[in-house]
Amino acid sequence: GGGRGGGGGAPTGPAPSTERFRADKRTTARISPYMRFGELSPREVYHSAKQSVSSGGGSKGNARSAAVFLRRLAWRDLAYWSLWRFPHLADAPLRPQYEHQWWALPWDASAKQSGGRGDSVVAALKVQRRRWGSFMTASDNANLLAWQRGETGYPLVDAAMRELWVTGYIPNYMRHVVAGFLIEFLSIDWRHGELWFHDT
């Protein structure tokens, strides 16, 4: 069982249930823009996924894949609900304490209030935050540009960001990888990443 080969032999590859985590495989439905602009309805997608299970012989692997797909569909609706319920989510963290987190490249809220997009690096460079008893100045935007261009020197991050630039798509799990890299490793405010994902 589990799809890793039988007997005492060596594993033949990842179990089918973990194939979707692989960065070197196309495991994304790529229907997001069609759903976003109303060419496909979530109900139509839901019923098609359910029907594929029943018409596909009802295999365990097929049912498992459909269940994972339907969870992703539900997450999509949860995200839309969250934006409806908390309209500030596009510009501010859900938890207010994160508004005061130190960032190597912070977000310039004053630029947004004056009609800009809020990503003014020039203004952000002037921001200083107190961290652990010492003053730290915001860095330049070289790391942000390297992240956007897929030139960080980290192959997985770079491959995912280049795929986004070339195809307009990035698999969900790779989006988590590159977003985590941006905020946890580079200490760049998440709104710079959100803006890049939105515009790319």
PDB file of C-alpha atoms in Angstrom:
ATOM      1  CA  GLY A   1       0.000   0.000   0.000  1.00  0.00           C
ATOM      2  CA  GLY A   2       0.837   3.662  -0.078  1.00  0.00           C
ATOM      3  CA  GLY A   3       2.279   3.611  -3.604  1.00  0.00           C
ATOM      4  CA  ARG A   4       5.917   3.280  -2.585  1.00  0.00           C
ATOM      5  CA  GLY A   5       6.672  -0.081  -4.115  1.00  0.00           C
ATOM      6  CA  GLY A   6       6.023  -3.554  -2.824  1.00  0.00           C
ATOM      7  CA  GLY A   7       7.922  -6.094  -0.800  1.00  0.00           C
ATOM      8  CA  GLY A   8      11.297  -5.153   0.587  1.00  0.00           C
ATOM      9  CA  GLY A   9      12.419  -3.258  -2.526  1.00  0.00           C
ATOM     10  CA  ALA A  10      13.503   0.330  -2.707  1.00  0.00           C
ATOM     11  CA  PRO A  11      10.817   3.017  -2.912  1.00  0.00           C
ATOM     12  CA  THR A  12       9.779   3.812  -6.461  1.00  0.00           C
ATOM     13  CA  GLY A  13       8.891   7.434  -5.761  1.00  0.00           C
ATOM     14  CA  PRO A  14       6.578   9.580  -3.692  1.00  0.00           C
ATOM     15  CA  ALA A  15       3.264   8.155  -2.597  1.00  0.00           C
ATOM     16  CA  PRO A  16       0.415   9.321  -4.865  1.00  0.00           C
ATOM     17  CA  SER A  17      -1.080  11.330  -2.012  1.00  0.00           C
ATOM     18  CA  THR A  18       2.091  13.446  -1.798  1.00  0.00           C
ATOM     19  CA  GLU A  19       2.600  14.022  -5.540  1.00  0.00           C
ATOM     20  CA  ARG A  20       0.807  17.366  -5.253  1.00  0.00           C
ATOM     21  CA  PHE A  21       3.651  18.702  -3.084  1.00  0.00           C
ATOM     22  CA  ARG A  22       6.266  18.249  -5.805  1.00  0.00           C
ATOM     23  CA  ALA A  23       7.602  21.419  -7.377  1.00  0.00           C
ATOM     24  CA  ASP A  24       8.714  19.640 -10.552  1.00  0.00           C
ATOM     25  CA  LYS A  25       5.224  18.419 -11.477  1.00  0.00           C
ATOM     26  CA  ARG A  26       2.241  20.313 -12.812  1.00  0.00           C
ATOM     27  CA  THR A  27      -0.311  19.648 -10.105  1.00  0.00           C
ATOM     28  CA  THR A  28      -2.319  22.844 -10.409  1.00  0.00           C
ATOM     29  CA  ALA A  29      -5.714  22.937 -12.142  1.00  0.00           C
ATOM     30  CA  ARG A  30      -5.001  26.455 -13.454  1.00  0.00           C
ATOM     31  CA  ILE A  31      -8.657  27.432 -13.439  1.00  0.00           C
ATOM     32  CA  SER A  32      -8.285  30.408 -11.065  1.00  0.00           C
ATOM     33  CA  PRO A  33      -8.647  33.186 -13.670  1.00  0.00           C
ATOM     34  CA  TYR A  34     -11.707  31.483 -15.156  1.00  0.00           C
ATOM     35  CA  MET A  35     -13.329  31.329 -11.758  1.00  0.00           C
ATOM     36  CA  ARG A  36     -12.174  34.831 -10.824  1.00  0.00           C
ATOM     37  CA  PHE A  37     -13.838  36.382 -13.871  1.00  0.00           C
ATOM     38  CA  GLY A  38     -16.982  34.246 -13.783  1.00  0.00           C
ATOM     39  CA  GLU A  39     -16.316  31.956 -16.740  1.00  0.00           C
ATOM     40  CA  LEU A  40     -16.523  29.002 -14.346  1.00  0.00           C
ATOM     41  CA  SER A  41     -18.731  29.004 -11.289  1.00  0.00           C
ATOM     42  CA  PRO A  42     -17.581  27.375  -8.040  1.00  0.00           C
ATOM     43  CA  ARG A  43     -20.749  25.261  -8.144  1.00  0.00           C
ATOM     44  CA  GLU A  44     -19.924  23.976 -11.614  1.00  0.00           C
ATOM     45  CA  VAL A  45     -16.392  23.097 -10.528  1.00  0.00           C
ATOM     46  CA  TYR A  46     -17.676  21.437  -7.354  1.00  0.00           C
ATOM     47  CA  HIS A  47     -20.197  19.249  -9.211  1.00  0.00           C
ATOM     48  CA  SER A  48     -17.657  18.353 -11.912  1.00  0.00           C
ATOM     49  CA  ALA A  49     -15.167  17.204  -9.274  1.00  0.00           C
ATOM     50  CA  LYS A  50     -17.833  15.143  -7.512  1.00  0.00           C
ATOM     51  CA  GLN A  51     -18.935  13.622 -10.832  1.00  0.00           C
ATOM     52  CA  SER A  52     -15.374  12.695 -11.791  1.00  0.00           C
ATOM     53  CA  VAL A  53     -15.164  10.560  -8.659  1.00  0.00           C
ATOM     54  CA  SER A  54     -18.391   8.705  -9.356  1.00  0.00           C
ATOM     55  CA  SER A  55     -17.687   8.197 -13.080  1.00  0.00           C
ATOM     56  CA  GLY A  56     -14.034   7.296 -12.503  1.00  0.00           C
ATOM     57  CA  GLY A  57     -14.777   3.978 -10.866  1.00  0.00           C
ATOM     58  CA  GLY A  58     -14.603   5.425  -7.366  1.00  0.00           C
ATOM     59  CA  SER A  59     -10.957   4.467  -6.759  1.00  0.00           C
ATOM     60  CA  LYS A  60      -9.464   5.538  -3.435  1.00  0.00           C
ATOM     61  CA  GLY A  61      -6.784   7.634  -5.151  1.00  0.00           C
ATOM     62  CA  ASN A  62      -9.334   9.436  -7.304  1.00  0.00           C
ATOM     63  CA  ALA A  63     -11.601  10.077  -4.313  1.00  0.00           C
ATOM     64  CA  ARG A  64      -8.650  11.357  -2.259  1.00  0.00           C
ATOM     65  CA  SER A  65      -7.550  13.715  -5.048  1.00  0.00           C
ATOM     66  CA  ALA A  66     -11.098  15.031  -5.433  1.00  0.00           C
ATOM     67  CA  ALA A  67     -11.372  15.607  -1.669  1.00  0.00           C
ATOM     68  CA  VAL A  68      -8.116  17.605  -1.665  1.00  0.00           C
ATOM     69  CA  PHE A  69      -9.283  19.611  -4.676  1.00  0.00           C
ATOM     70  CA  LEU A  70     -12.631  20.365  -3.016  1.00  0.00           C
ATOM     71  CA  ARG A  71     -10.874  21.543   0.150  1.00  0.00           C
ATOM     72  CA  ARG A  72      -8.868  23.989  -1.971  1.00  0.00           C
ATOM     73  CA  LEU A  73     -12.126  25.190  -3.500  1.00  0.00           C
ATOM     74  CA  ALA A  74     -13.524  25.758  -0.007  1.00  0.00           C
ATOM     75  CA  TRP A  75     -10.361  27.677   1.001  1.00  0.00           C
ATOM     76  CA  ARG A  76     -10.960  29.963  -1.973  1.00  0.00           C
ATOM     77  CA  ASP A  77     -14.442  30.822  -0.700  1.00  0.00           C
ATOM     78  CA  LEU A  78     -13.087  31.267   2.820  1.00  0.00           C
ATOM     79  CA  ALA A  79     -10.602  33.820   1.488  1.00  0.00           C
ATOM     80  CA  TYR A  80     -13.380  35.769  -0.239  1.00  0.00           C
ATOM     81  CA  TRP A  81     -15.492  35.632   2.914  1.00  0.00           C
ATOM     82  CA  SER A  82     -12.545  36.830   4.995  1.00  0.00           C
ATOM     83  CA  LEU A  83     -12.082  39.853   2.730  1.00  0.00           C
ATOM     84  CA  TRP A  84     -15.794  40.604   2.970  1.00  0.00           C
ATOM     85  CA  ARG A  85     -15.864  40.202   6.755  1.00  0.00           C
ATOM     86  CA  PHE A  86     -12.547  41.983   7.380  1.00  0.00           C
ATOM     87  CA  PRO A  87     -12.180  44.496   4.514  1.00  0.00           C
ATOM     88  CA  HIS A  88      -8.873  45.802   5.900  1.00  0.00           C
ATOM     89  CA  LEU A  89      -7.138  42.440   5.242  1.00  0.00           C
ATOM     90  CA  ALA A  90      -5.728  43.580   1.906  1.00  0.00           C
ATOM     91  CA  ASP A  91      -3.813  46.370   3.627  1.00  0.00           C
ATOM     92  CA  ALA A  92      -3.394  45.421   7.278  1.00  0.00           C
ATOM     93  CA  PRO A  93      -2.823  42.246   9.275  1.00  0.00           C
ATOM     94  CA  LEU A  94      -5.783  40.469  10.859  1.00  0.00           C
ATOM     95  CA  ARG A  95      -4.014  40.521  14.216  1.00  0.00           C
ATOM     96  CA  PRO A  96      -3.216  44.135  15.172  1.00  0.00           C
ATOM     97  CA  GLN A  97      -0.044  43.227  17.082  1.00  0.00           C
ATOM     98  CA  TYR A  98       1.616  42.323  13.769  1.00  0.00           C
ATOM     99  CA  GLU A  99       1.207  45.917  12.612  1.00  0.00           C
ATOM    100  CA  HIS A 100       4.128  46.820  14.894  1.00  0.00           C
ATOM    101  CA  GLN A 101       6.487  44.081  13.738  1.00  0.00           C
ATOM    102  CA  TRP A 102       9.936  45.187  12.637  1.00  0.00           C
ATOM    103  CA  TRP A 103      10.617  44.756   8.893  1.00  0.00           C
ATOM    104  CA  ALA A 104      13.896  45.172   7.023  1.00  0.00           C
ATOM    105  CA  LEU A 105      11.808  46.745   4.258  1.00  0.00           C
ATOM    106  CA  PRO A 106       8.613  48.117   5.814  1.00  0.00           C
ATOM    107  CA  TRP A 107       5.428  49.235   4.109  1.00  0.00           C
ATOM    108  CA  ASP A 108       4.841  52.952   3.677  1.00  0.00           C
ATOM    109  CA  ALA A 109       1.252  53.492   4.774  1.00  0.00           C
ATOM    110  CA  SER A 110       1.470  57.254   4.225  1.00  0.00           C
ATOM    111  CA  ALA A 111       2.028  56.723   0.491  1.00  0.00           C
ATOM    112  CA  LYS A 112      -1.216  54.755   0.288  1.00  0.00           C
ATOM    113  CA  GLN A 113      -3.126  57.421   2.221  1.00  0.00           C
ATOM    114  CA  SER A 114      -1.957  60.080  -0.226  1.00  0.00           C
ATOM    115  CA  GLY A 115      -3.275  58.168  -3.219  1.00  0.00           C
ATOM    116  CA  GLY A 116      -0.296  55.893  -3.916  1.00  0.00           C
ATOM    117  CA  ARG A 117      -0.048  52.132  -3.629  1.00  0.00           C
ATOM    118  CA  GLY A 118       1.802  52.122  -0.332  1.00  0.00           C
ATOM    119  CA  ASP A 119       4.986  50.509  -1.591  1.00  0.00           C
ATOM    120  CA  SER A 120       7.217  53.559  -1.715  1.00  0.00           C
ATOM    121  CA  VAL A 121      10.715  52.227  -1.086  1.00  0.00           C
ATOM    122  CA  VAL A 122      12.166  55.739  -0.842  1.00  0.00           C
ATOM    123  CA  ALA A 123       9.859  56.640   2.030  1.00  0.00           C
ATOM    124  CA  ALA A 124      10.271  53.204   3.585  1.00  0.00           C
ATOM    125  CA  LEU A 125      14.032  53.658   3.740  1.00  0.00           C
ATOM    126  CA  LYS A 126      13.562  56.563   6.136  1.00  0.00           C
ATOM    127  CA  VAL A 127      11.654  54.431   8.626  1.00  0.00           C
ATOM    128  CA  GLN A 128      13.478  53.294  11.729  1.00  0.00           C
ATOM    129  CA  ARG A 129      12.125  50.796  14.204  1.00  0.00           C
ATOM    130  CA  ARG A 130      13.371  49.872  17.660  1.00  0.00           C
ATOM    131  CA  ARG A 131      14.255  46.199  17.872  1.00  0.00           C
ATOM    132  CA  TRP A 132      15.783  44.492  20.884  1.00  0.00           C
ATOM    133  CA  GLY A 133      17.042  47.745  22.317  1.00  0.00           C
ATOM    134  CA  SER A 134      18.941  48.935  19.221  1.00  0.00           C
ATOM    135  CA  PHE A 135      17.978  51.008  16.225  1.00  0.00           C
ATOM    136  CA  MET A 136      17.889  49.265  12.868  1.00  0.00           C
ATOM    137  CA  THR A 137      17.380  51.090   9.599  1.00  0.00           C
ATOM    138  CA  ALA A 138      15.378  49.629   6.759  1.00  0.00           C
ATOM    139  CA  SER A 139      17.510  48.048   4.058  1.00  0.00           C
ATOM    140  CA  ASP A 140      17.472  48.978   0.406  1.00  0.00           C
ATOM    141  CA  ASN A 141      15.167  47.064  -1.889  1.00  0.00           C
ATOM    142  CA  ALA A 142      17.852  44.839  -3.467  1.00  0.00           C
ATOM    143  CA  ASN A 143      16.515  41.757  -1.680  1.00  0.00           C
ATOM    144  CA  LEU A 144      12.965  42.509  -2.745  1.00  0.00           C
ATOM    145  CA  LEU A 145      14.028  42.891  -6.372  1.00  0.00           C
ATOM    146  CA  ALA A 146      16.047  39.657  -6.219  1.00  0.00           C
ATOM    147  CA  TRP A 147      12.994  37.864  -4.817  1.00  0.00           C
ATOM    148  CA  GLN A 148      10.730  39.285  -7.521  1.00  0.00           C
ATOM    149  CA  ARG A 149      13.142  38.322 -10.309  1.00  0.00           C
ATOM    150  CA  GLY A 150      13.923  34.866  -8.959  1.00  0.00           C
ATOM    151  CA  GLU A 151      17.564  35.749  -8.295  1.00  0.00           C
ATOM    152  CA  THR A 152      17.889  35.043  -4.563  1.00  0.00           C
ATOM    153  CA  GLY A 153      20.372  32.197  -4.997  1.00  0.00           C
ATOM    154  CA  TYR A 154      17.939  29.691  -3.475  1.00  0.00           C
ATOM    155  CA  PRO A 155      16.972  27.362  -6.363  1.00  0.00           C
ATOM    156  CA  LEU A 156      13.485  26.396  -5.155  1.00  0.00           C
ATOM    157  CA  VAL A 157      12.493  29.997  -4.433  1.00  0.00           C
ATOM    158  CA  ASP A 158      13.996  31.230  -7.696  1.00  0.00           C
ATOM    159  CA  ALA A 159      12.319  28.529  -9.796  1.00  0.00           C
ATOM    160  CA  ALA A 160       8.920  29.302  -8.294  1.00  0.00           C
ATOM    161  CA  MET A 161       9.273  33.068  -8.793  1.00  0.00           C
ATOM    162  CA  ARG A 162      10.455  32.622 -12.376  1.00  0.00           C
ATOM    163  CA  GLU A 163       7.527  30.316 -13.083  1.00  0.00           C
ATOM    164  CA  LEU A 164       5.187  33.013 -11.778  1.00  0.00           C
ATOM    165  CA  TRP A 165       6.805  35.608 -14.038  1.00  0.00           C
ATOM    166  CA  VAL A 166       6.825  33.439 -17.170  1.00  0.00           C
ATOM    167  CA  THR A 167       3.468  31.646 -16.833  1.00  0.00           C
ATOM    168  CA  GLY A 168       1.438  33.825 -14.480  1.00  0.00           C
ATOM    169  CA  TYR A 169       0.918  30.818 -12.207  1.00  0.00           C
ATOM    170  CA  ILE A 170       2.542  29.524  -9.074  1.00  0.00           C
ATOM    171  CA  PRO A 171       1.372  26.368  -7.281  1.00  0.00           C
ATOM    172  CA  ASN A 172      -0.131  26.876  -3.843  1.00  0.00           C
ATOM    173  CA  TYR A 173       2.663  25.104  -1.993  1.00  0.00           C
ATOM    174  CA  MET A 174       5.342  27.068  -3.826  1.00  0.00           C
ATOM    175  CA  ARG A 175       3.505  30.289  -3.025  1.00  0.00           C
ATOM    176  CA  HIS A 176       3.812  29.342   0.655  1.00  0.00           C
ATOM    177  CA  VAL A 177       7.535  28.693   0.202  1.00  0.00           C
ATOM    178  CA  VAL A 178       8.285  32.020  -1.501  1.00  0.00           C
ATOM    179  CA  ALA A 179       6.029  34.022   0.824  1.00  0.00           C
ATOM    180  CA  GLY A 180       7.662  32.465   3.864  1.00  0.00           C
ATOM    181  CA  PHE A 181      11.084  33.215   2.402  1.00  0.00           C
ATOM    182  CA  LEU A 182      10.126  36.860   1.837  1.00  0.00           C
ATOM    183  CA  ILE A 183       8.839  37.547   5.325  1.00  0.00           C
ATOM    184  CA  GLU A 184      10.787  35.093   7.491  1.00  0.00           C
ATOM    185  CA  PHE A 185      14.200  35.060   5.820  1.00  0.00           C
ATOM    186  CA  LEU A 186      14.366  38.474   4.139  1.00  0.00           C
ATOM    187  CA  SER A 187      12.231  40.249   6.813  1.00  0.00           C
ATOM    188  CA  ILE A 188      10.341  42.171   4.154  1.00  0.00           C
ATOM    189  CA  ASP A 189       6.804  43.317   4.920  1.00  0.00           C
ATOM    190  CA  TRP A 190       4.249  40.863   3.517  1.00  0.00           C
ATOM    191  CA  ARG A 191       2.398  43.638   1.676  1.00  0.00           C
ATOM    192  CA  HIS A 192       5.261  43.942  -0.815  1.00  0.00           C
ATOM    193  CA  GLY A 193       4.741  40.265  -1.632  1.00  0.00           C
ATOM    194  CA  GLU A 194       0.970  40.613  -1.803  1.00  0.00           C
ATOM    195  CA  LEU A 195       1.334  43.505  -4.227  1.00  0.00           C
ATOM    196  CA  TRP A 196       3.732  41.499  -6.412  1.00  0.00           C
ATOM    197  CA  PHE A 197       1.381  38.503  -6.493  1.00  0.00           C
ATOM    198  CA  HIS A 198      -1.540  40.793  -7.299  1.00  0.00           C
ATOM    199  CA  ASP A 199       0.208  42.534 -10.192  1.00  0.00           C
ATOM    200  CA  THR A 200       2.016  39.540 -11.678  1.00  0.00           C
TER     201      THR A 200
END
